[in-house]
Short mmCIF file of C-alpha atoms in Angstrom, two decimals:
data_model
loop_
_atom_site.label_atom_id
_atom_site.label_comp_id
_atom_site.label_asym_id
_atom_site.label_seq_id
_atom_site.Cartn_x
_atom_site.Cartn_y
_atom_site.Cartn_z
CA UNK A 1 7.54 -123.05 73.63
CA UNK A 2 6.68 -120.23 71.83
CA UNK A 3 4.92 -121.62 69.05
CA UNK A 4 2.82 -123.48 71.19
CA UNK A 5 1.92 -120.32 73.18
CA UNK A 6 1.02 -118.88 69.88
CA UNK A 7 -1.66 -121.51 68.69
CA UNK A 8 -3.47 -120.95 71.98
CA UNK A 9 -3.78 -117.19 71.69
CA UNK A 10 -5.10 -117.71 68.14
CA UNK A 11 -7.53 -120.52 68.86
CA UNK A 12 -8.94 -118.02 72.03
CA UNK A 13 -9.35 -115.37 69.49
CA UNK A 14 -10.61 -116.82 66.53
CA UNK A 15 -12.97 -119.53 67.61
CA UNK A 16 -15.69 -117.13 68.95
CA UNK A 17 -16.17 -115.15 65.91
CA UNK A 18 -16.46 -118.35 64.12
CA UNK A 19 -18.97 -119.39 66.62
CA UNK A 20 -20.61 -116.10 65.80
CA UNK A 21 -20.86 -116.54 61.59
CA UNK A 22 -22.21 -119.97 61.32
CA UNK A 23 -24.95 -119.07 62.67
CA UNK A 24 -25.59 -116.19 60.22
CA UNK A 25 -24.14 -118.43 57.30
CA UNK A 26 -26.81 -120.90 58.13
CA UNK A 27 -29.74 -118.29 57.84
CA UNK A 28 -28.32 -116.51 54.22
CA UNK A 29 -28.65 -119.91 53.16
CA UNK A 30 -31.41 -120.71 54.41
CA UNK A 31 -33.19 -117.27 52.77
CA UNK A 32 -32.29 -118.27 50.17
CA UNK A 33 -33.93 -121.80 49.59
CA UNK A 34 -37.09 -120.11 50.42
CA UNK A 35 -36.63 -117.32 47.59
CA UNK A 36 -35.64 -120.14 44.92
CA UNK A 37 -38.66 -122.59 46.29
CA UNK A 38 -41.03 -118.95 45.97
CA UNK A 39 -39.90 -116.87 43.35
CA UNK A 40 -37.63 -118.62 40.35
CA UNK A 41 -39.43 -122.18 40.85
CA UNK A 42 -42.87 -120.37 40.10
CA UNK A 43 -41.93 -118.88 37.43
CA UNK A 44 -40.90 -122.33 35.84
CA UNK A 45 -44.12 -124.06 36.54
CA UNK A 46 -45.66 -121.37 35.10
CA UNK A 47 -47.34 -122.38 31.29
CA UNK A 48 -48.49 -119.88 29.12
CA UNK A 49 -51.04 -120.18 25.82
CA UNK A 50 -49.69 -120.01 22.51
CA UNK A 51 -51.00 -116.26 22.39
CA UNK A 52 -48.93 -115.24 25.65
CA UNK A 53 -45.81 -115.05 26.76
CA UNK A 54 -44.11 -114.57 30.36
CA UNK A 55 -42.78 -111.21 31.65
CA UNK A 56 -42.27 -110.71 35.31
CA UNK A 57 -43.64 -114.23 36.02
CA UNK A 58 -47.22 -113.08 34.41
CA UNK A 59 -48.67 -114.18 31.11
CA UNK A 60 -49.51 -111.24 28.69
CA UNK A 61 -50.77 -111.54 25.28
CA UNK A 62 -48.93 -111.10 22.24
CA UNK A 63 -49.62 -108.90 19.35
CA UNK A 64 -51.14 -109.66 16.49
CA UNK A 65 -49.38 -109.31 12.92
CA UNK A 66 -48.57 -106.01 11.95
CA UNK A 67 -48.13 -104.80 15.20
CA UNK A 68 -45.52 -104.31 17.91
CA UNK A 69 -44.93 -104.24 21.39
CA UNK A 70 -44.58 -101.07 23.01
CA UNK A 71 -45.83 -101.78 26.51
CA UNK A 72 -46.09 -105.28 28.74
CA UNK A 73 -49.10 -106.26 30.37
CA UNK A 74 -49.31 -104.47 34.36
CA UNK A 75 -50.93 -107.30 35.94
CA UNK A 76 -53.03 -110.78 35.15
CA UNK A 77 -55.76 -110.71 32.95
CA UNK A 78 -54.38 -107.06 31.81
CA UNK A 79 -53.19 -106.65 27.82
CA UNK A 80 -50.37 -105.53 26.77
CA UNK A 81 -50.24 -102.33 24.30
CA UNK A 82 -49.44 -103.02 21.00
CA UNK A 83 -48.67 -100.10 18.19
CA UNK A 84 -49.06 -100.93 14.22
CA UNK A 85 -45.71 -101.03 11.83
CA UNK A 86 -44.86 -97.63 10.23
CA UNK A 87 -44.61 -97.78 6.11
CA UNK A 88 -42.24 -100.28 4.85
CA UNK A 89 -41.87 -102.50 8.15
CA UNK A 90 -43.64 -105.55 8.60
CA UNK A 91 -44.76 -108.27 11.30
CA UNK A 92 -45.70 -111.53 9.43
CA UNK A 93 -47.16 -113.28 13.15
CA UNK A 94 -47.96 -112.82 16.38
CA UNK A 95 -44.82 -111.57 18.64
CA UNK A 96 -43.79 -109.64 21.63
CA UNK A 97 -41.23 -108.01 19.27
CA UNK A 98 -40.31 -104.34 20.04
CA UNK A 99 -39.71 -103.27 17.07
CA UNK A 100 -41.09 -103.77 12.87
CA UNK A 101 -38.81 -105.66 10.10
CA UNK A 102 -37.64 -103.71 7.35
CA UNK A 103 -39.16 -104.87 4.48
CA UNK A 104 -37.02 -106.16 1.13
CA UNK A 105 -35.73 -103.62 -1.39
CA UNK A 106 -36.17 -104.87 -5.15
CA UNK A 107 -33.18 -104.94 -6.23
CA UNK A 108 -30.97 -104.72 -9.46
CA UNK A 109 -32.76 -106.80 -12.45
CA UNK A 110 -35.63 -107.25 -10.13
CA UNK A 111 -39.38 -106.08 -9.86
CA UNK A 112 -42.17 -105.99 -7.31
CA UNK A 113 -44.09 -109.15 -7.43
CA UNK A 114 -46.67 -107.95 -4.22
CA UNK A 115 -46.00 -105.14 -2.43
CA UNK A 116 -45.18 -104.62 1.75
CA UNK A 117 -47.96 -104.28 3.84
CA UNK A 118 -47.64 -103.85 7.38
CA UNK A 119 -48.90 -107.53 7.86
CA UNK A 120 -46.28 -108.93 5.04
CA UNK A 121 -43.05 -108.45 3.35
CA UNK A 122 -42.26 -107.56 -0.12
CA UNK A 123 -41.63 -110.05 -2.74
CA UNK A 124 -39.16 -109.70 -5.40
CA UNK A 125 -38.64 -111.28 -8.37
CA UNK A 126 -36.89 -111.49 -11.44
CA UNK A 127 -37.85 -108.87 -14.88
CA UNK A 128 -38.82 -111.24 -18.27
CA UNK A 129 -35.42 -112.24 -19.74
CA UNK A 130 -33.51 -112.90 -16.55
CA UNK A 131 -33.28 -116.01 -13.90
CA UNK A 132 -32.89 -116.29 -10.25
CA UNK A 133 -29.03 -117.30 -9.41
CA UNK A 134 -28.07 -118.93 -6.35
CA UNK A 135 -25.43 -118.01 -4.90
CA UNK A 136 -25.37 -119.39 -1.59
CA UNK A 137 -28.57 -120.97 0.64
CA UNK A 138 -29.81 -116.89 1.59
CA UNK A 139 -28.07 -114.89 -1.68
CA UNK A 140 -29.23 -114.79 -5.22
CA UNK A 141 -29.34 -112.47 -7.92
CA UNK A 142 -31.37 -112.22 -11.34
CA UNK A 143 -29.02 -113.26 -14.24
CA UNK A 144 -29.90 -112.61 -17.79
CA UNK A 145 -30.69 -115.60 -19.47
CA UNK A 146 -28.44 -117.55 -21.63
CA UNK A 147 -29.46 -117.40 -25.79
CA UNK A 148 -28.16 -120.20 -27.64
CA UNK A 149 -25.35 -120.38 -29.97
CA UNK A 150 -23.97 -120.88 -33.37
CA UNK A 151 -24.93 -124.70 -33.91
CA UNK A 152 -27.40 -124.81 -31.53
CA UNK A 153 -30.96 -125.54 -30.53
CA UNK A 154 -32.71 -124.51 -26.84
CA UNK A 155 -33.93 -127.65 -25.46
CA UNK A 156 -35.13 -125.88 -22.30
CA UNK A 157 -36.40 -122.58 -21.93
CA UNK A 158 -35.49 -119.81 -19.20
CA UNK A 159 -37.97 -119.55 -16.71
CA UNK A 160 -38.02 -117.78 -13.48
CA UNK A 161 -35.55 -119.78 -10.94
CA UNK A 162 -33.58 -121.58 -14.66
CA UNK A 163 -31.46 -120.69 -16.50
CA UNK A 164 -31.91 -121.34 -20.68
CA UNK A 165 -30.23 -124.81 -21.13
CA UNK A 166 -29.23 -125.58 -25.12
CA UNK A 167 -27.87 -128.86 -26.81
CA UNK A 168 -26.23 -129.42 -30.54
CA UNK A 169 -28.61 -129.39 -33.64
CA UNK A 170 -28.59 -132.74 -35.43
CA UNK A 171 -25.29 -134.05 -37.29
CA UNK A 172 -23.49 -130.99 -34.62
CA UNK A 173 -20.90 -132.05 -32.06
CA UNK A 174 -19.77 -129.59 -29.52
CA UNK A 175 -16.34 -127.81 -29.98
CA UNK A 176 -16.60 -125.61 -26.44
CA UNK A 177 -18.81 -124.38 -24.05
CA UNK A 178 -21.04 -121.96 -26.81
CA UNK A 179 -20.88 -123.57 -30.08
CA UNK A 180 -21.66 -126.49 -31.93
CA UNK A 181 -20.09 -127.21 -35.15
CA UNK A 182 -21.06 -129.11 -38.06
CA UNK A 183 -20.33 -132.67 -38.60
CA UNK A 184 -18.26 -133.15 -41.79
CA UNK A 185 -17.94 -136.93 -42.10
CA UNK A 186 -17.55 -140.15 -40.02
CA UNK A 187 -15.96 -139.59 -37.03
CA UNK A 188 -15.96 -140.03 -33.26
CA UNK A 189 -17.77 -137.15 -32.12
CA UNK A 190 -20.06 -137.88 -35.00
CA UNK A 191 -21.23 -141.32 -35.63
CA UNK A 192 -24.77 -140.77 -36.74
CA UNK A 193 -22.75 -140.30 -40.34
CA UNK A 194 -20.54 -143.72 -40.25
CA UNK A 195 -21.96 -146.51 -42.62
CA UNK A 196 -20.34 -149.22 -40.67
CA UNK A 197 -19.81 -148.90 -36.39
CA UNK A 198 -17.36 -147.07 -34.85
CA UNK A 199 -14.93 -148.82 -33.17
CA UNK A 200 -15.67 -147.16 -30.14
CA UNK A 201 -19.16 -148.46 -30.51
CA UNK A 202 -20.52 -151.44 -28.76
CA UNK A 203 -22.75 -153.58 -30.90
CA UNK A 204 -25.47 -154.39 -28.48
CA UNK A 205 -25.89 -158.52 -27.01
CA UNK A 206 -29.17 -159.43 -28.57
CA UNK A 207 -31.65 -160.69 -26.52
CA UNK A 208 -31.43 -164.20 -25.14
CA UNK A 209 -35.56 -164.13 -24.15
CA UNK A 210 -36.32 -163.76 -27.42
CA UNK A 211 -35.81 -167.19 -29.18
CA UNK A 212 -36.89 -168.81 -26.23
CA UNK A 213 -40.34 -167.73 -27.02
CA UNK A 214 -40.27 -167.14 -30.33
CA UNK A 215 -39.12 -171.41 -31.64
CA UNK A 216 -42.47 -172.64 -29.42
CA UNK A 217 -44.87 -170.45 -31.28
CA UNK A 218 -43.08 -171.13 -34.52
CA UNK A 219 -42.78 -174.86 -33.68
CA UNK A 220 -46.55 -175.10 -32.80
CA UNK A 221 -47.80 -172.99 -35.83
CA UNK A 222 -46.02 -175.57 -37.83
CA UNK A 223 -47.85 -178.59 -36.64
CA UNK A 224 -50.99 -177.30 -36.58
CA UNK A 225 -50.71 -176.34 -40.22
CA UNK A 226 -49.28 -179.93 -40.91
CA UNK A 227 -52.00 -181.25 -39.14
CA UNK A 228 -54.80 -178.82 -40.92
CA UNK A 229 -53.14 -180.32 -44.57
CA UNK A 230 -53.60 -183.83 -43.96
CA UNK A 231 -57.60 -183.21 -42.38
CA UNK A 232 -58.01 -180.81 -45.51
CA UNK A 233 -56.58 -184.05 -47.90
CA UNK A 234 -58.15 -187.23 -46.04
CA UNK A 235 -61.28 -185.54 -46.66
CA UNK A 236 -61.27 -184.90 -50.05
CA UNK A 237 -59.82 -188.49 -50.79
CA UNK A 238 -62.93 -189.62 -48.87
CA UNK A 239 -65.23 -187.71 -50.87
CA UNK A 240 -63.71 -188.82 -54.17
CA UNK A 241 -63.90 -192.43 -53.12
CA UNK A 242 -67.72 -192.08 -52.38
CA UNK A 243 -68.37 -190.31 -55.94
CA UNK A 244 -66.48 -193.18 -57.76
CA UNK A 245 -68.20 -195.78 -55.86
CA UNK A 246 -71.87 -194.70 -56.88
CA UNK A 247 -72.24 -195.62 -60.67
CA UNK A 248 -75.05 -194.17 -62.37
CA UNK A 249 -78.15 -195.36 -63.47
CA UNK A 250 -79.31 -193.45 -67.21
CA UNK A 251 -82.86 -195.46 -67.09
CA UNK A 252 -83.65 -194.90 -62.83
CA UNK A 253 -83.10 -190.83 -63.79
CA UNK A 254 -85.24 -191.01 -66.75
CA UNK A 255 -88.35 -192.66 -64.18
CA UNK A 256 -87.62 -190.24 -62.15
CA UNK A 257 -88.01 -187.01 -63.92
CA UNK A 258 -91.35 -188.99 -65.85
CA UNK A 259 -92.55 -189.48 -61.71
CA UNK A 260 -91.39 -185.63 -61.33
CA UNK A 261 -93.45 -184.15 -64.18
CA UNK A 262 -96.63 -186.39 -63.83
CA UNK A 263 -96.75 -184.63 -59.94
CA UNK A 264 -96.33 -181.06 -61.42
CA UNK A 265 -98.90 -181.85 -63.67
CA UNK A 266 -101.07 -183.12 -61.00
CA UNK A 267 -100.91 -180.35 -59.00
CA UNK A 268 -101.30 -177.49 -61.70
CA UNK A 269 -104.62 -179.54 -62.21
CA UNK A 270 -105.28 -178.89 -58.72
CA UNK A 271 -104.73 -175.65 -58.57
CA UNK A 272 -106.75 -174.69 -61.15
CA UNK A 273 -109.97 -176.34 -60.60
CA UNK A 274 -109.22 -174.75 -56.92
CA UNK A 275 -109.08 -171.41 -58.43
CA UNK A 276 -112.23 -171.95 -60.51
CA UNK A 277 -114.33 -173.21 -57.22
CA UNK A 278 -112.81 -169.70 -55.49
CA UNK A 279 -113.88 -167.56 -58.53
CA UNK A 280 -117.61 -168.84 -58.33
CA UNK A 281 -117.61 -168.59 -54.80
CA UNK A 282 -116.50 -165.15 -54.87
CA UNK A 283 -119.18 -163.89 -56.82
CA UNK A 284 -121.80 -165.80 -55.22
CA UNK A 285 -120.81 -163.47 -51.87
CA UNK A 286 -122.07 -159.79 -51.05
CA UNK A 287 -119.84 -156.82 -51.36
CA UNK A 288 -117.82 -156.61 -47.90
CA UNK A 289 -117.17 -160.31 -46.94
CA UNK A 290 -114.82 -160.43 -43.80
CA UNK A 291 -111.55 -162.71 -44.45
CA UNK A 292 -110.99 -165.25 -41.62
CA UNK A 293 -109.42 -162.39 -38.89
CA UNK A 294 -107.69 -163.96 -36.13
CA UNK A 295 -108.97 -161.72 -32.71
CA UNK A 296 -105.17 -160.91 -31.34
CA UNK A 297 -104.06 -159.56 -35.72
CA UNK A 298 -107.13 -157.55 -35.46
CA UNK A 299 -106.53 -156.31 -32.02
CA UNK A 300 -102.76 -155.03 -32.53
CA UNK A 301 -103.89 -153.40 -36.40
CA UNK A 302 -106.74 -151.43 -34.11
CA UNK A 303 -103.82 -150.37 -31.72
CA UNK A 304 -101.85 -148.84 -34.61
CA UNK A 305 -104.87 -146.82 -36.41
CA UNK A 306 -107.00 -145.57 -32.84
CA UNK A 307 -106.00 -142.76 -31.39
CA UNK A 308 -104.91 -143.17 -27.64
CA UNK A 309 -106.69 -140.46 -26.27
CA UNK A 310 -110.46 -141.67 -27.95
CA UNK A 311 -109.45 -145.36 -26.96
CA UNK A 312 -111.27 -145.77 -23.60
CA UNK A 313 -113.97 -143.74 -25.00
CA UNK A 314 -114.20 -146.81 -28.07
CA UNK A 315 -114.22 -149.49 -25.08
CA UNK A 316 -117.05 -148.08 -23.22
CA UNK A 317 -119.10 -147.74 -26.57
CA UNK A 318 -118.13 -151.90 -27.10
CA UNK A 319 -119.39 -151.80 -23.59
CA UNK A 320 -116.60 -152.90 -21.84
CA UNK A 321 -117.27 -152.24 -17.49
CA UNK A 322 -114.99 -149.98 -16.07
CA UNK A 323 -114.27 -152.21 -13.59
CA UNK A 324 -112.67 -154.29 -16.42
CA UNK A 325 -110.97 -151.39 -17.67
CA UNK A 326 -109.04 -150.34 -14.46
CA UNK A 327 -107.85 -154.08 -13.83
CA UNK A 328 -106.25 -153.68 -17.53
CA UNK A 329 -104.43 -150.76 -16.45
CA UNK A 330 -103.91 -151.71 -13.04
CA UNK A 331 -102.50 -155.58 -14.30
CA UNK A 332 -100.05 -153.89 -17.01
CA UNK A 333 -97.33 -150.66 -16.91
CA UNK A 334 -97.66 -150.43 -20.54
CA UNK A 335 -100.91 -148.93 -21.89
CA UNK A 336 -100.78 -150.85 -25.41
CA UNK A 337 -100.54 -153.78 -22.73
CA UNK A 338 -103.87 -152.23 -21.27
CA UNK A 339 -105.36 -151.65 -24.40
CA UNK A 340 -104.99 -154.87 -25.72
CA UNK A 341 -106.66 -156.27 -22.72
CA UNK A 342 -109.42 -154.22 -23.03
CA UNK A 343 -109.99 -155.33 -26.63
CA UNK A 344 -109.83 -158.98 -25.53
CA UNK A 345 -112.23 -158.68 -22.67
CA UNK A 346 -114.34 -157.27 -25.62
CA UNK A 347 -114.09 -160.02 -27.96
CA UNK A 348 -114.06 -162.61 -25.61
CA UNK A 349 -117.48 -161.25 -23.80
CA UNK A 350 -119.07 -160.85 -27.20
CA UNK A 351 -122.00 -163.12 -28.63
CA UNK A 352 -119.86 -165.76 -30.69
CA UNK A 353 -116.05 -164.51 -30.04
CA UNK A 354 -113.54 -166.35 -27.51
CA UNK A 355 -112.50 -169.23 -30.38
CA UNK A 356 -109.55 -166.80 -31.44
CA UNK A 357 -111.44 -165.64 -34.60
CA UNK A 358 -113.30 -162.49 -34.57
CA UNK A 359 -116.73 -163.03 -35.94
CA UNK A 360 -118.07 -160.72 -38.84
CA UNK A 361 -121.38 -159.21 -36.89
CA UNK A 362 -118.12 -158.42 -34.18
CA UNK A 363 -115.77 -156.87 -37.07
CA UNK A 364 -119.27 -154.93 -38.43
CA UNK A 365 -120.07 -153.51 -34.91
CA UNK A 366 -117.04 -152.01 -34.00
CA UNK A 367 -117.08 -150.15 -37.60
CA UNK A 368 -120.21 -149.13 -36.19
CA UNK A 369 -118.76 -147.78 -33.15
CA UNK A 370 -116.36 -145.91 -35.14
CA UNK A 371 -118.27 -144.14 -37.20
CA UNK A 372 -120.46 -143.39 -34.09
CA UNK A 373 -117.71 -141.79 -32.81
CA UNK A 374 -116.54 -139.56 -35.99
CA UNK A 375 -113.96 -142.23 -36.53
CA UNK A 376 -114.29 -142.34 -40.24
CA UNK A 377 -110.63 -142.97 -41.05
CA UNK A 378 -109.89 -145.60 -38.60
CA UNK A 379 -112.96 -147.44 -40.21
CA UNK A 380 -112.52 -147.44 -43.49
CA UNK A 381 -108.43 -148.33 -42.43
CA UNK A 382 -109.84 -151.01 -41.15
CA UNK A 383 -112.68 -152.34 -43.84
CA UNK A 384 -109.38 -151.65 -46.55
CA UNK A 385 -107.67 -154.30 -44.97
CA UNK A 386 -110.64 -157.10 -43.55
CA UNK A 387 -113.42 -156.36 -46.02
CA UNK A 388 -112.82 -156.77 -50.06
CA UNK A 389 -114.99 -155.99 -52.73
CA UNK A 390 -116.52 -158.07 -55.40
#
């Protein structure tokens, strides 16, 4: 009875002030929603360039390299203050970084590659005569580098991040780490000196390829040669056959070296009364008699002696139009083309030309023409070689 007397009090007691906080449970929470949905949700949503950076829910802009940050921005579209690295501190890119790097201290065995700037760091590396030894992925440290030993040769120098690496001299064989030592006979550290193979070494498997292409070549080699022999021999057996077969005839060769020597007789006849006729002729003609000229001979000798720069002058004086002369040039793109148009037109226009043979009043007129012109060498070039003398 008394325990149920006991519940009643409490639940009288108790269940108004419980009435009392929900209420004020429900508005805390409900604050705050609204402060999260407001304030920390904003922020998130809020994108920055790659210049900027959020403080306070604002973008400010970084600073540059070789600068820190000694003061945020105040507001949007405010900068932020920036103050440059002191000596031997460094900012290699843009940051919101209150304070400078240190720069790197050469160390032991090292020297100063480029020095720190306030914009970069300072770069070590290691003095002539020393590599760079890795220790782990961030430590290293310049180790002097390694000279070859008794017995041996350097087969790769030291350079700047390896280290000197040496082999054994020829007929050597390594006895530790440092030396090499000189081979003193057959052996199996040295086999280059063995007359017969080690038993140790393995002859190599020749090459199964090979004879498969070598018996073809040397099988078809063979049968052409066999084939060249008997051509070579059935030929020559022909031939001998044929020689046999024609007999000869002592009395049919002597006709015909009698026939033979009765023509060359004939003909030196011939020639000589020939000769004669020319002889007489030749003195019955006056002193520059003009040799049959064919026009196109006479046309390409003028080209070679007649100056190019007096040749349309010579045309005009053999009265060739103009009109004629710029269809020559205008027909051909090589001048001696031109020219030897012109000289054509010439001939061919002239009282008896246009058969192919230049006539001798033709030949005499453009000597003329010449030696109007002060031409004297090209003129007597040219009665030298169409004009000959009794």
């Amino acid at each position: 009875m008394d325990t149920g007397h006991k519940r009643s009090k409490w639940r009288r007691t108790c269940v108004p002030y419980l009435l009392f906080l929900l209420p004020l449970l429900r508005q805390t929470d409900a604050t705050m929603e609204y402060k999260n949905s407001t304030g920390s949700h904003a922020i998130q949503t809020e994108t920055c360039a790659e210049n900027e950076y959020l403080h306070d829910g604002i973008c400010c802009d970084k600073c540059p390299p070789g600068f820190k940050l000694t003061d945020a921005c105040r507001g949007k579209g405010l900068r932020s203050s920036c103050e440059k690295c002191d000596v031997d501190f460094y900012l290699d890119s843009t940051n919101y970084y209150r304070n400078c790097f240190s720069c790197t201290i050469c160390k032991r065995n090292e020297v100063e590659k480029s020095p720190c700037t306030h914009k970069e760091n300072r770069v070590c590396v290691c003095k002539p005569g020393y590599y760079r030894n890795s220790i782990n992925l961030n430590t290293w440290s310049c180790s002097r580098c390694k000279k070859c030993g008794a017995g041996e040769r350097e087969s790769q120098p030291c350079s700047s991040n390896n280290n000197t690496v040496c082999e054994c001299k020829d007929f050597h064989y390594r006895l530790n780490k440092y030396t090499c030592v000189l081979c003193k006979g057959c052996g199996e550290q040295c086999p280059d000196l063995c007359t017969t193979p080690s038993p140790s070494t393995v002859s190599p498997k020749p090459d199964p390829v090979l004879p498969v292409f070598i018996f073809p070549v040397l099988a078809t080699a063979a049968v052409f040669a066999i084939l060249l022999i008997a051509y070579e021999g059935i030929r020559r057996w022909r031939k001998k056959k044929r020689n046999q077969s024609e007999s000869p005839d002592p009395e049919k060769d002597t006709i015909e070296q009698t026939q033979v020597h009765t023509k060359i007789k004939e003909e030196e006849s011939i020639l000589l009364t020939n000769h004669s006729v020319e002889h007489e002729q030749d003195q019955a003609l006056p002193d520059c008699v003009p040799r049959e000229i064919r026009t196109h001979e006479f046309i390409y000798f003028v080209l070679e002696v007649v100056p190019i720069k007096r040749f349309k002058e010579l045309v005009r004086r053999l009265n060739v139009s103009e009109q004629d002369i710029d269809r020559a040039e205008r027909d051909n793109y090589a001048f001696a083309d031109a020219q030897y148009q012109m000289l054509k037109i010439w001939s061919d226009n002239a009282s008896g030309g246009g058969r192919n043979i230049l006539p001798r009043p033709l030949l005499q007129e453009f000597i003329d023409r010449l030696k109007d012109m002060n031409l004297n060498g090209c003129a007597e070039s040219i009665e030298n070689k169409y004009c000959t003398e009794a």
